[in-house]
mmCIF file of C-alpha atoms in Angstrom:
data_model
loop_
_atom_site.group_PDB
_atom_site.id
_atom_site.type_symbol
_atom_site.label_atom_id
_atom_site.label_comp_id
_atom_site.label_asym_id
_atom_site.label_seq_id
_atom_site.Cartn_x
_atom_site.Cartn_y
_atom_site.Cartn_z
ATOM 1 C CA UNK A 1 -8.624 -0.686 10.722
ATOM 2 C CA UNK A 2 -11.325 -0.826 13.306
ATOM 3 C CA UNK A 3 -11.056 -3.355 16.051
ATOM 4 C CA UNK A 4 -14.235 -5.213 15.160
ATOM 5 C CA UNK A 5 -13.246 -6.127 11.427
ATOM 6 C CA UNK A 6 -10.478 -8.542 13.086
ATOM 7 C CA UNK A 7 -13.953 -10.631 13.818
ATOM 8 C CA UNK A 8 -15.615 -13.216 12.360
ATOM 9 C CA UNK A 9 -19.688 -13.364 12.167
ATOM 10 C CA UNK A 10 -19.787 -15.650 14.857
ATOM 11 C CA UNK A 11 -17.092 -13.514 17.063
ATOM 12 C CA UNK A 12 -14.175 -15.563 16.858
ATOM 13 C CA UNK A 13 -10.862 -13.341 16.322
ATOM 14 C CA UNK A 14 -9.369 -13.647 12.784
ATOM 15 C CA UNK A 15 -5.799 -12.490 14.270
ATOM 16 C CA UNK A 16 -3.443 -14.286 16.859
ATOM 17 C CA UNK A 17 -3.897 -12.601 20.693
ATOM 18 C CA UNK A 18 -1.253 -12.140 22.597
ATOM 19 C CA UNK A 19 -0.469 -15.243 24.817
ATOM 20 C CA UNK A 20 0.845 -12.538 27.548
ATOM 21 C CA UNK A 21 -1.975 -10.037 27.830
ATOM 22 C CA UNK A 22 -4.694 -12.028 26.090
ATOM 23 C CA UNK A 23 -6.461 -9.364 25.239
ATOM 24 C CA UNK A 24 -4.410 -7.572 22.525
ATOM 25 C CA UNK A 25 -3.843 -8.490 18.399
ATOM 26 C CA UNK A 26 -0.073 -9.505 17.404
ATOM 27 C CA UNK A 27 1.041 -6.896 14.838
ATOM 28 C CA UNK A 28 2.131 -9.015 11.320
ATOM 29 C CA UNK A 29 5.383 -7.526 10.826
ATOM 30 C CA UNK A 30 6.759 -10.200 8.084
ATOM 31 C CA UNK A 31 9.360 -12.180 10.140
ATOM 32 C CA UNK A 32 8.352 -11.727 13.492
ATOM 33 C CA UNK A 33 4.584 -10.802 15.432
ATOM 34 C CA UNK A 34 4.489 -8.308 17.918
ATOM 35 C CA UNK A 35 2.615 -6.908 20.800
ATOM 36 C CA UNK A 36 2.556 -3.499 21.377
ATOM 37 C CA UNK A 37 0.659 -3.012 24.781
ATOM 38 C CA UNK A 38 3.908 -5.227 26.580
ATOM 39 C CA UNK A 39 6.307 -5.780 24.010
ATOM 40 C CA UNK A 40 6.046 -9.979 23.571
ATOM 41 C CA UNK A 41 7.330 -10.834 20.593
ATOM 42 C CA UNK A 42 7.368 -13.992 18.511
ATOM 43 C CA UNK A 43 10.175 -14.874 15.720
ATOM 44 C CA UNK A 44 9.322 -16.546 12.767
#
C-alpha cells in the first residue's frame, strides 16, 4: 500500500503516528499497534 493512500483529500493521516517518532504509521496487528522504525508498541 503506498504511503499516500493513508491520506485524506485534505492531508490529514487516516492511521495513528507513532507518538515516539511522529513520523511513522502504527502497524494494526489485531490486539496490539506497532511501530516498526523503533519498536513502540501499544496493547489493546
Amino acid at each position: 500500500m503506498a504511503r499516500h493512500e493513508y491520506y485524506n483529500d485534505d492531508g490529514e493521516a487516516e492511521r495513528e503516528l507513532c507518538p515516539r517518532c511522529g513520523d511513522t504509521f502504527l502497524g494494526d496487528h489485531g490486539d496490539r499497534k506497532h511501530c516498526g522504525k523503533c519498536s513502540y508498541t501499544e496493547w489493546e
